[in-house]
Short mmCIF file of C-alpha atoms in Angstrom, two decimals:
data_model
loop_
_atom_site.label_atom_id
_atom_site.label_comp_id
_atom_site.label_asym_id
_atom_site.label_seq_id
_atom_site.Cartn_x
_atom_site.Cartn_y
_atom_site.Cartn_z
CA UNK A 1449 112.52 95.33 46.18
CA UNK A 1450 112.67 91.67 44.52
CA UNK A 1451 111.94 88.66 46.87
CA UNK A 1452 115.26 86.54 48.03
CA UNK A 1453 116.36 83.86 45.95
CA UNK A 1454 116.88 80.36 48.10
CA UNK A 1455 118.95 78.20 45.80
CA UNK A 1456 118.58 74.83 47.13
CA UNK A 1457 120.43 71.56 44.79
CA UNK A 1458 117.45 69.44 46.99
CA UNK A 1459 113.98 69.17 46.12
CA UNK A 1460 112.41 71.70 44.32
CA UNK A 1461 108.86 72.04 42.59
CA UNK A 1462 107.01 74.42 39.37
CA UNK A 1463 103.54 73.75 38.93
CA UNK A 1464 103.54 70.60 36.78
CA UNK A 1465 107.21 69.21 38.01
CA UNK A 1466 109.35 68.31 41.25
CA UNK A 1467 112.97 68.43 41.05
CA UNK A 1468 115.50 66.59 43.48
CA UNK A 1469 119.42 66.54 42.96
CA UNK A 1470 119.07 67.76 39.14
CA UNK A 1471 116.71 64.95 38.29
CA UNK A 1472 113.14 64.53 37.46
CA UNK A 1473 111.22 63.31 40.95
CA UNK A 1474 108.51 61.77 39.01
CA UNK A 1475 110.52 60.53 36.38
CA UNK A 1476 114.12 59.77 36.89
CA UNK A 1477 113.71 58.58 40.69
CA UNK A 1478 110.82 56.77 41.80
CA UNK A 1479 111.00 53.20 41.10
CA UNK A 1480 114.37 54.07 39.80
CA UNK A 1481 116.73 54.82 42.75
CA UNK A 1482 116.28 52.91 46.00
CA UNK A 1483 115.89 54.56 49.45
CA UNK A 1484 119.01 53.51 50.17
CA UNK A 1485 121.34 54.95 46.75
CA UNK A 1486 118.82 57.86 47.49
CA UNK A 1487 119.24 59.00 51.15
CA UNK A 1488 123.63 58.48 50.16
CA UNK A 1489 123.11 61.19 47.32
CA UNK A 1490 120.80 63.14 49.46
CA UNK A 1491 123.72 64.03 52.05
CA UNK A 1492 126.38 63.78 49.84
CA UNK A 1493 124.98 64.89 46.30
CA UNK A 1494 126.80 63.14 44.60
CA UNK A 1495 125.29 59.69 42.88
CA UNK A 1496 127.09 56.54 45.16
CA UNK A 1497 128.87 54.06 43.17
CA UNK A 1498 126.96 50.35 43.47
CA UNK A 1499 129.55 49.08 45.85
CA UNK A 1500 129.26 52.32 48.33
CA UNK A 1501 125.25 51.86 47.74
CA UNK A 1502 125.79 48.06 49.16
CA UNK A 1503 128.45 49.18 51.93
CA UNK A 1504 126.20 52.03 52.80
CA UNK A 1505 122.73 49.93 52.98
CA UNK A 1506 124.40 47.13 55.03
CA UNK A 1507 124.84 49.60 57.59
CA UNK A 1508 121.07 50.45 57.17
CA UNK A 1509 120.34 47.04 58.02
CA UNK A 1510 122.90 46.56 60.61
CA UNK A 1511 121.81 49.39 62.95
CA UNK A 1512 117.61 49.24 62.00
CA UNK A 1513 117.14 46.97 65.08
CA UNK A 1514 118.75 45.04 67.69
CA UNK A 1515 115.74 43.48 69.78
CA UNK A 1516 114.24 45.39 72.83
CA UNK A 1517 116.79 47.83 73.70
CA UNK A 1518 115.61 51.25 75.71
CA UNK A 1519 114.98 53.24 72.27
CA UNK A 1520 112.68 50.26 71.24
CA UNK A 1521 110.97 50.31 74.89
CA UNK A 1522 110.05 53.64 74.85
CA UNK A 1523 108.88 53.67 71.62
CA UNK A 1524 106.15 50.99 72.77
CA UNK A 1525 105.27 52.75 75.48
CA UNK A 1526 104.79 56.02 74.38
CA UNK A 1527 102.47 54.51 71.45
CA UNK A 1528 100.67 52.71 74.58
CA UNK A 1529 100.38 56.35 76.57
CA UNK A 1530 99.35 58.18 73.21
CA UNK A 1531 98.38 55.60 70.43
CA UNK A 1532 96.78 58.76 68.74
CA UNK A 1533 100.43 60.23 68.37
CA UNK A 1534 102.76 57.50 66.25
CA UNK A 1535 105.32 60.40 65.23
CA UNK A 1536 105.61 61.18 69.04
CA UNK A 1537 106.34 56.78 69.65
CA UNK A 1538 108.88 57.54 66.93
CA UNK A 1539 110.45 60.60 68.29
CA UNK A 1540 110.77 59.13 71.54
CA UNK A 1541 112.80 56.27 70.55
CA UNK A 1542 114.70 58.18 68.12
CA UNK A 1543 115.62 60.86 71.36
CA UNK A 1544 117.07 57.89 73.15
CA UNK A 1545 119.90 57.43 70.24
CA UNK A 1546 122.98 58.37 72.37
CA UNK A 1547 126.16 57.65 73.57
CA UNK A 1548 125.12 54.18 75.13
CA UNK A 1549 123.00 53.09 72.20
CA UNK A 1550 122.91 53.74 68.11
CA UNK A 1551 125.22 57.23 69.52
CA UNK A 1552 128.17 54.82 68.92
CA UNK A 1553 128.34 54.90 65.67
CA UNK A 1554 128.76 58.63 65.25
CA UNK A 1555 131.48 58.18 68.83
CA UNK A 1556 133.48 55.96 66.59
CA UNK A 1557 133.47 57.50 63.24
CA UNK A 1558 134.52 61.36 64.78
CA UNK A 1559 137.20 59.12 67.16
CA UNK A 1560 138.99 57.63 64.46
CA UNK A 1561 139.10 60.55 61.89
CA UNK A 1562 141.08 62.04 64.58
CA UNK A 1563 143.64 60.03 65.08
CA UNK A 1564 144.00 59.87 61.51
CA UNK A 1565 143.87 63.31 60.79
CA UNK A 1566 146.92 63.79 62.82
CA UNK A 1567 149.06 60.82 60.81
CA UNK A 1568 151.24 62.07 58.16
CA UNK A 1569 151.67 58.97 56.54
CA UNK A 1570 149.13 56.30 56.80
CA UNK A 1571 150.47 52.95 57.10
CA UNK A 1572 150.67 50.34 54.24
CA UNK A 1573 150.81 47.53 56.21
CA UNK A 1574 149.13 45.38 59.61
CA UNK A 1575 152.14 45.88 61.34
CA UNK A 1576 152.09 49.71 60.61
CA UNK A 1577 148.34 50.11 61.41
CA UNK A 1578 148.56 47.93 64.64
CA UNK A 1579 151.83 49.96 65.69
CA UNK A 1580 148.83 53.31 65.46
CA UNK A 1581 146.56 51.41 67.05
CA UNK A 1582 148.99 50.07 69.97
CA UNK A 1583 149.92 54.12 70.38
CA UNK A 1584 146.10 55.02 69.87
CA UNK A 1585 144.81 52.72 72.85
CA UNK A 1586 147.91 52.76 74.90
CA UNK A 1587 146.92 57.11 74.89
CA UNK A 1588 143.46 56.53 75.52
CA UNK A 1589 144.53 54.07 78.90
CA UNK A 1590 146.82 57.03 79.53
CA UNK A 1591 144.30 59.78 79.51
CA UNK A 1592 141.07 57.69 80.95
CA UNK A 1593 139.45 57.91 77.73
CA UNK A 1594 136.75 55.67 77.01
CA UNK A 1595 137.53 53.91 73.29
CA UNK A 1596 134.26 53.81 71.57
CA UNK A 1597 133.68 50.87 69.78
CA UNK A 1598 134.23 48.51 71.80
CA UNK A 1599 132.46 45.81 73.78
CA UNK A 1600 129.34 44.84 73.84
CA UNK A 1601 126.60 44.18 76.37
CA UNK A 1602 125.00 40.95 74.49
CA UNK A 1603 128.26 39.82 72.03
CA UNK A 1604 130.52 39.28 74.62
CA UNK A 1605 132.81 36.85 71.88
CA UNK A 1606 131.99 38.88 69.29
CA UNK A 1607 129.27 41.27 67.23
CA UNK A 1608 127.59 39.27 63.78
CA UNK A 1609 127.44 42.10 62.53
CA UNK A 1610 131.50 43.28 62.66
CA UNK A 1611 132.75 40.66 60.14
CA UNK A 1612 130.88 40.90 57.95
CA UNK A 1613 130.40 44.50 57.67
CA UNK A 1614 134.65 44.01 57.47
CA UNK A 1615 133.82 41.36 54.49
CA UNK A 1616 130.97 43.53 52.12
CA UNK A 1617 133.29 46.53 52.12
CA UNK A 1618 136.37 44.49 50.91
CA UNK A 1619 134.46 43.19 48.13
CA UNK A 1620 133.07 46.30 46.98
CA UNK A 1621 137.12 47.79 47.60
CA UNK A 1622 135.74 49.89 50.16
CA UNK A 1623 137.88 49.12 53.24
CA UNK A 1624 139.52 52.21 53.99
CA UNK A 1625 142.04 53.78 56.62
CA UNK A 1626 139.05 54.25 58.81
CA UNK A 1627 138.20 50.11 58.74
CA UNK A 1628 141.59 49.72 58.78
CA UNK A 1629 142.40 51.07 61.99
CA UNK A 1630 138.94 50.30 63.62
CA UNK A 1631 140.51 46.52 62.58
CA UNK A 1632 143.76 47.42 64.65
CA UNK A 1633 142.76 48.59 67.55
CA UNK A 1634 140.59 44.78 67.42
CA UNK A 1635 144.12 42.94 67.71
CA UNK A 1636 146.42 45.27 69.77
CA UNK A 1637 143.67 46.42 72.70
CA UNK A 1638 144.22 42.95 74.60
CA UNK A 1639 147.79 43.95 75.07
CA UNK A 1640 147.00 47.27 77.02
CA UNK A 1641 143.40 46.64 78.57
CA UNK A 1642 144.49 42.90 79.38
CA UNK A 1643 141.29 41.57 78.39
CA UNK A 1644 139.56 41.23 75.03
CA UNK A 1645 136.21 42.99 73.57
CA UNK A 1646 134.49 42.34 70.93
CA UNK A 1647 134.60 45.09 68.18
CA UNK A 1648 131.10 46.16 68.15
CA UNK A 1649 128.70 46.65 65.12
CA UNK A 1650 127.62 50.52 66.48
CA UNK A 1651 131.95 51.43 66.00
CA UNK A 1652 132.05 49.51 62.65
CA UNK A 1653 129.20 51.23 61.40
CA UNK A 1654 131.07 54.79 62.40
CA UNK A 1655 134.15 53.25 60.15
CA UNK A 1656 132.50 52.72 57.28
CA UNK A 1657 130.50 55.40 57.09
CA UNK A 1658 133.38 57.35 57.50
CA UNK A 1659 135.20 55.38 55.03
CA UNK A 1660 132.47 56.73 52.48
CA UNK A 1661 133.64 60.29 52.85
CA UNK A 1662 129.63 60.88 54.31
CA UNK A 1663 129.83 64.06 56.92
CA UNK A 1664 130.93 63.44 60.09
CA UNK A 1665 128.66 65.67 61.73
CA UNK A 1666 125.79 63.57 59.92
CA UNK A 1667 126.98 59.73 61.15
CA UNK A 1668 124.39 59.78 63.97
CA UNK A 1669 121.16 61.06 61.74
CA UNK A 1670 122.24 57.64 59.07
CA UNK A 1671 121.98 55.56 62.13
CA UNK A 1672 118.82 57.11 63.41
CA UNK A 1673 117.66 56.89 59.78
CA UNK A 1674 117.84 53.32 60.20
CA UNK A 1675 116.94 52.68 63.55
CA UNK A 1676 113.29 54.53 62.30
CA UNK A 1677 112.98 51.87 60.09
CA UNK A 1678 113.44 49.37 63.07
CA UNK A 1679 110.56 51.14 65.60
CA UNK A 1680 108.36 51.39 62.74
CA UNK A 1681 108.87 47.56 62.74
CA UNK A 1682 108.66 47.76 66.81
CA UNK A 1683 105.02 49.85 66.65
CA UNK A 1684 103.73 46.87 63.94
CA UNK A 1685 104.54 44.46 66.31
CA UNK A 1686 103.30 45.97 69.16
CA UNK A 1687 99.80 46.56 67.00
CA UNK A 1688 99.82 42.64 66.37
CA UNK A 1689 101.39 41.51 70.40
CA UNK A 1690 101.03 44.20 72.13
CA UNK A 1691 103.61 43.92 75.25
CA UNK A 1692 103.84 47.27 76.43
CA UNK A 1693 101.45 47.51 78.78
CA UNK A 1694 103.02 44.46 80.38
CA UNK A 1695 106.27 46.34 80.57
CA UNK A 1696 104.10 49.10 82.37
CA UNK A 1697 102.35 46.64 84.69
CA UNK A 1698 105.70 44.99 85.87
CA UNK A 1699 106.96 48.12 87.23
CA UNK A 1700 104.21 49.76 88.45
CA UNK A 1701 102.53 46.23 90.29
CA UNK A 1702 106.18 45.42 91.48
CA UNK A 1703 107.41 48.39 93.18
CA UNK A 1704 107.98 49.77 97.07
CA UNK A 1705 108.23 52.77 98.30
CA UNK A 1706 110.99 53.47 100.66
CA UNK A 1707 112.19 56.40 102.79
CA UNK A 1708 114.13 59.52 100.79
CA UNK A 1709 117.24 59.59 100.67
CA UNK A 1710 118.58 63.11 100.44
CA UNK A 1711 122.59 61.90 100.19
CA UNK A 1712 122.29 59.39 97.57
#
């Protein structure tokens, strides 16, 4: 009986060659194609344009760190528990990528694909795509649905990151129906929630990425693709300041016990 054939269009290797996506590894790739351009034909395989290489690596950038948030914390303090495990620091941070942090971007992407998805025609204009948007929020008040995408816990007048996210993808012509509405829902949502939040650069990321035609399923591995980047950056730091075990020390020096409390 003859062994299975796996047919793979990935990375492939003979004894004197690697293939990956039809091309010569050795060859026709490194120090040809950048990580970014690379990891965008990886999931998609097909070769990005230069414009959707730029969109797509902004959003690299944008999500590979944002300061000492939890997935950066535990990071640190796993390397400081196990320094002789750094893919274990890694993992941990990358585990923490949910719904409240670097999650978003996937929340947002998958959230406005379905409103769109049920649109026959898309609007051509901003009073068409705010008149969606108005409907969109106005359902989500209706139903108690959270909106993801917006606010922010540290941008309270606004994410960096949103505008100009907004500006790289209409100069590369990339501001699609996805951007478009994300951009909508910005203007009308004061109207319905009575208060104003910042688009955030998590839900932007989701729109463009989206906007890109890359898998749905696959906008939360891009964002923890860059966010590895970011507690790589974390662990160097911590090998040159360490501040972990300060973090440790502040809880553990500072707390009390008290009595259970078996209704809480």
């Amino acid at each position: 009986m003859a062994d299975p054939v796996y047919e793979t269009a990935l990375g492939a290797s003979t004894r004197d060659r690697i293939t990956l996506l039809g091309q010569d590894l050795a060859e026709d790739v490194m120090g040809t194609v950048g990580f970014g351009e690379l990891a965008f034909w990886l999931a998609t395989q097909r070769r990005p344009s230069p414009g959707e290489t730029r969109v797509f690596e902004a959003v690299l950038a944008a999500l590979a760190d944002h300061g000492f948030t939890p997935t950066a914390i535990v990071t640190r303090l796993t390397y400081l528990s196990a320094p002789d495990s750094v893919q274990g620091a890694l993992a941990a941070g990358l585990l923490g990528g949910g719904s409240r942090f670097l999650g978003v971007t996937e929340d947002c992407g998958r959230f406005l694909h379905a409103v769109l998805s049920e649109v026959d025609t898309l609007p051509d204009d901003d009073g068409g795509w705010d008149a969606l948007a108005l409907e969109t929020v106005e359902e989500c008040r209706a139903q108690k649905r959270f909106l993801p995408g917006l606010g922010h816990h540290v941008h309270k007048d606004g994410d960096p990151r949103t505008p100009r996210l907004f500006a790289i993808a209409d100069e590369e012509g990339l501001r699609g129906p996805h951007l478009e509405l994300f951009a909508a829902i910005g203007r009308v949502h004061p109207r319905v929630l009575g208060k104003t939040l910042p688009l955030n650069g998590a839900g932007v990321c989701g729109a463009a990425l989206a906007d890109l035609g890359l898998p749905l399923e696959l906008l939360r591995g891009f964002a923890l693709l860059a966010r590895t980047a970011g507690l790589i950056g974390q662990l160097a730091e911590e090998l040159r300041h360490p501040v972990a075990n300060d973090i440790f020390l502040s809880v553990d020096l500072n707390n009390r016990s008290v009595p259970p409390d078996p209704h809480a």
